PDB file of C-alpha atoms in Angstrom:
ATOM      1  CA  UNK A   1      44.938 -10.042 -37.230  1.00 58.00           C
ATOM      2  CA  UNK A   2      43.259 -13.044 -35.524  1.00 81.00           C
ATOM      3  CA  UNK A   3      44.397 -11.937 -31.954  1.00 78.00           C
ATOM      4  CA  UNK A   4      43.599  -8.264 -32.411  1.00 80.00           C
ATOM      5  CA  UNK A   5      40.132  -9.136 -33.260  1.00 82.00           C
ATOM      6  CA  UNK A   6      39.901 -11.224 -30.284  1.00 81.00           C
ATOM      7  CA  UNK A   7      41.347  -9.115 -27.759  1.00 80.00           C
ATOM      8  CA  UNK A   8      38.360  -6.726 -29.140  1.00 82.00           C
ATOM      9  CA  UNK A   9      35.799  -9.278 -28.802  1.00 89.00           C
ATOM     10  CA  UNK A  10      37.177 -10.059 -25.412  1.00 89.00           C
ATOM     11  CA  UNK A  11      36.930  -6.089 -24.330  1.00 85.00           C
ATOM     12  CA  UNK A  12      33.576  -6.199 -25.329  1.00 90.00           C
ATOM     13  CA  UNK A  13      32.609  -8.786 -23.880  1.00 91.00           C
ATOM     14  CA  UNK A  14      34.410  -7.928 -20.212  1.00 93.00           C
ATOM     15  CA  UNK A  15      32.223  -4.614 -20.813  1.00 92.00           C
ATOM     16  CA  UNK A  16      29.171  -6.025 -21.274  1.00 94.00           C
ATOM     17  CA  UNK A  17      29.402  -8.404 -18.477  1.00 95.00           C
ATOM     18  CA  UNK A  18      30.434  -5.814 -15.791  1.00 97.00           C
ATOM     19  CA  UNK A  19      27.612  -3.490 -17.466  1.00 97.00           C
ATOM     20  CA  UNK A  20      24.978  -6.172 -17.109  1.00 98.00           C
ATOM     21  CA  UNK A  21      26.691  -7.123 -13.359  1.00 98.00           C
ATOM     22  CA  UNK A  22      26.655  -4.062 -12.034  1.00 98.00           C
ATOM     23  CA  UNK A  23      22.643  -2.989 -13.315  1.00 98.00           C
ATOM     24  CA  UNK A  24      21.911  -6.587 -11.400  1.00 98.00           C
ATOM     25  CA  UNK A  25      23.942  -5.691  -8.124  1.00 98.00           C
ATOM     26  CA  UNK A  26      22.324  -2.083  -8.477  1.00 98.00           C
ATOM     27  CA  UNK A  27      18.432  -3.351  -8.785  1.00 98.00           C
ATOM     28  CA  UNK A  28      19.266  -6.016  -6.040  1.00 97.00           C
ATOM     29  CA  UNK A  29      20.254  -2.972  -3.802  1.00 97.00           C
ATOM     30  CA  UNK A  30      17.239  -1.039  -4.705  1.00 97.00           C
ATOM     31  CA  UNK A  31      15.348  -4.586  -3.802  1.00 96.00           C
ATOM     32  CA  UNK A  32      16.810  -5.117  -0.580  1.00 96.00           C
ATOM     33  CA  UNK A  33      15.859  -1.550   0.430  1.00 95.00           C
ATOM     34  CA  UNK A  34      12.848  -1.540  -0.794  1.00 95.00           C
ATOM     35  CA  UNK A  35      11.922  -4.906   1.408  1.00 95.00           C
ATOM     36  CA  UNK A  36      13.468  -3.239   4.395  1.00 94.00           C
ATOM     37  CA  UNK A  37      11.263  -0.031   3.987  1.00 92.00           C
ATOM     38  CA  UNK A  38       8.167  -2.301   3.267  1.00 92.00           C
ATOM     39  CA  UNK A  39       9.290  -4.758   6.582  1.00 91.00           C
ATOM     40  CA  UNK A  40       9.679  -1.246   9.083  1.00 89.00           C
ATOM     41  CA  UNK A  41       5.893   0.321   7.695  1.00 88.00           C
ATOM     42  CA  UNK A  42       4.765  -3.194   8.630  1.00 87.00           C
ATOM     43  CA  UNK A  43       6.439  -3.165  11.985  1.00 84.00           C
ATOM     44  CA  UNK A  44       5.196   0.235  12.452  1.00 82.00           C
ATOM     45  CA  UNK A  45       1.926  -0.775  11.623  1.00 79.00           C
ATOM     46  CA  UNK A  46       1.538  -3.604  14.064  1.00 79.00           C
ATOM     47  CA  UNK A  47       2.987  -1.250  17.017  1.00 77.00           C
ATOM     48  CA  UNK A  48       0.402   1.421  16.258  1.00 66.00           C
ATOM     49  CA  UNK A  49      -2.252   1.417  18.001  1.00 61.00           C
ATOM     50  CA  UNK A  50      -5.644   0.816  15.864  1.00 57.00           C
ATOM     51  CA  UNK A  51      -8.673   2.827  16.222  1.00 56.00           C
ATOM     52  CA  UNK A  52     -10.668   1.363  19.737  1.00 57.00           C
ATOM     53  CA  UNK A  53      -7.539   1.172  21.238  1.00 58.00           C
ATOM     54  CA  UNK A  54      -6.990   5.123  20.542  1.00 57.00           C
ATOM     55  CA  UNK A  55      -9.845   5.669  21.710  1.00 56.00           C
ATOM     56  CA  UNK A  56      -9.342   3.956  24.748  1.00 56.00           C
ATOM     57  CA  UNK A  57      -6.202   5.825  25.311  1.00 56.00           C
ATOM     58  CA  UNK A  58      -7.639   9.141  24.487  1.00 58.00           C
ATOM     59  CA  UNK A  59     -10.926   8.626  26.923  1.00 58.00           C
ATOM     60  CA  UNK A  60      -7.952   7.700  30.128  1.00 56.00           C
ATOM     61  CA  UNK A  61      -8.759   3.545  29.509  1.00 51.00           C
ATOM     62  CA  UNK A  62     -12.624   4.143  29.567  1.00 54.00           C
ATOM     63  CA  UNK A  63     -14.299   2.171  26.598  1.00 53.00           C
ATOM     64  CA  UNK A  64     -17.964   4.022  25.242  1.00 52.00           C
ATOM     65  CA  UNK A  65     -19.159   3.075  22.147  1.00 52.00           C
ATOM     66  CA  UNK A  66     -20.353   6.324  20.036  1.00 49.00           C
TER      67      UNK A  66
END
């Protein structure tokens, strides 16, 4: 009776812990893309040109001020 009772315990427990380790290892996937997507819009960011140097590349490297 005893060891029935604990081999159901022990099933739910295994359960729970591979429920509760594999919603961590999923959200810490989600994370990890998440920071790559947010690291590449930065890189992209800093390689873009801003807005007097487009318009120094539009005007062929001439710089007027509007």
């Amino acid at each position: 009776m005893t060891l029935q009772v604990l081999l159901e315990n022990l099933g739910t427990l295994l359960g729970l812990f591979f429920l509760i380790y594999g919603l961590v290892q999923f959200c810490y996937q989600v994370w990890e893309l998440h920071k790559k997507h947010r690291d590449y819009r930065k890189w992209c960011q800093s390689v873009k040109p801003s807005g007097v140097q487009m318009d120094i590349q539009k005007r062929g490297g001439k710089y007027r001020m509007q």
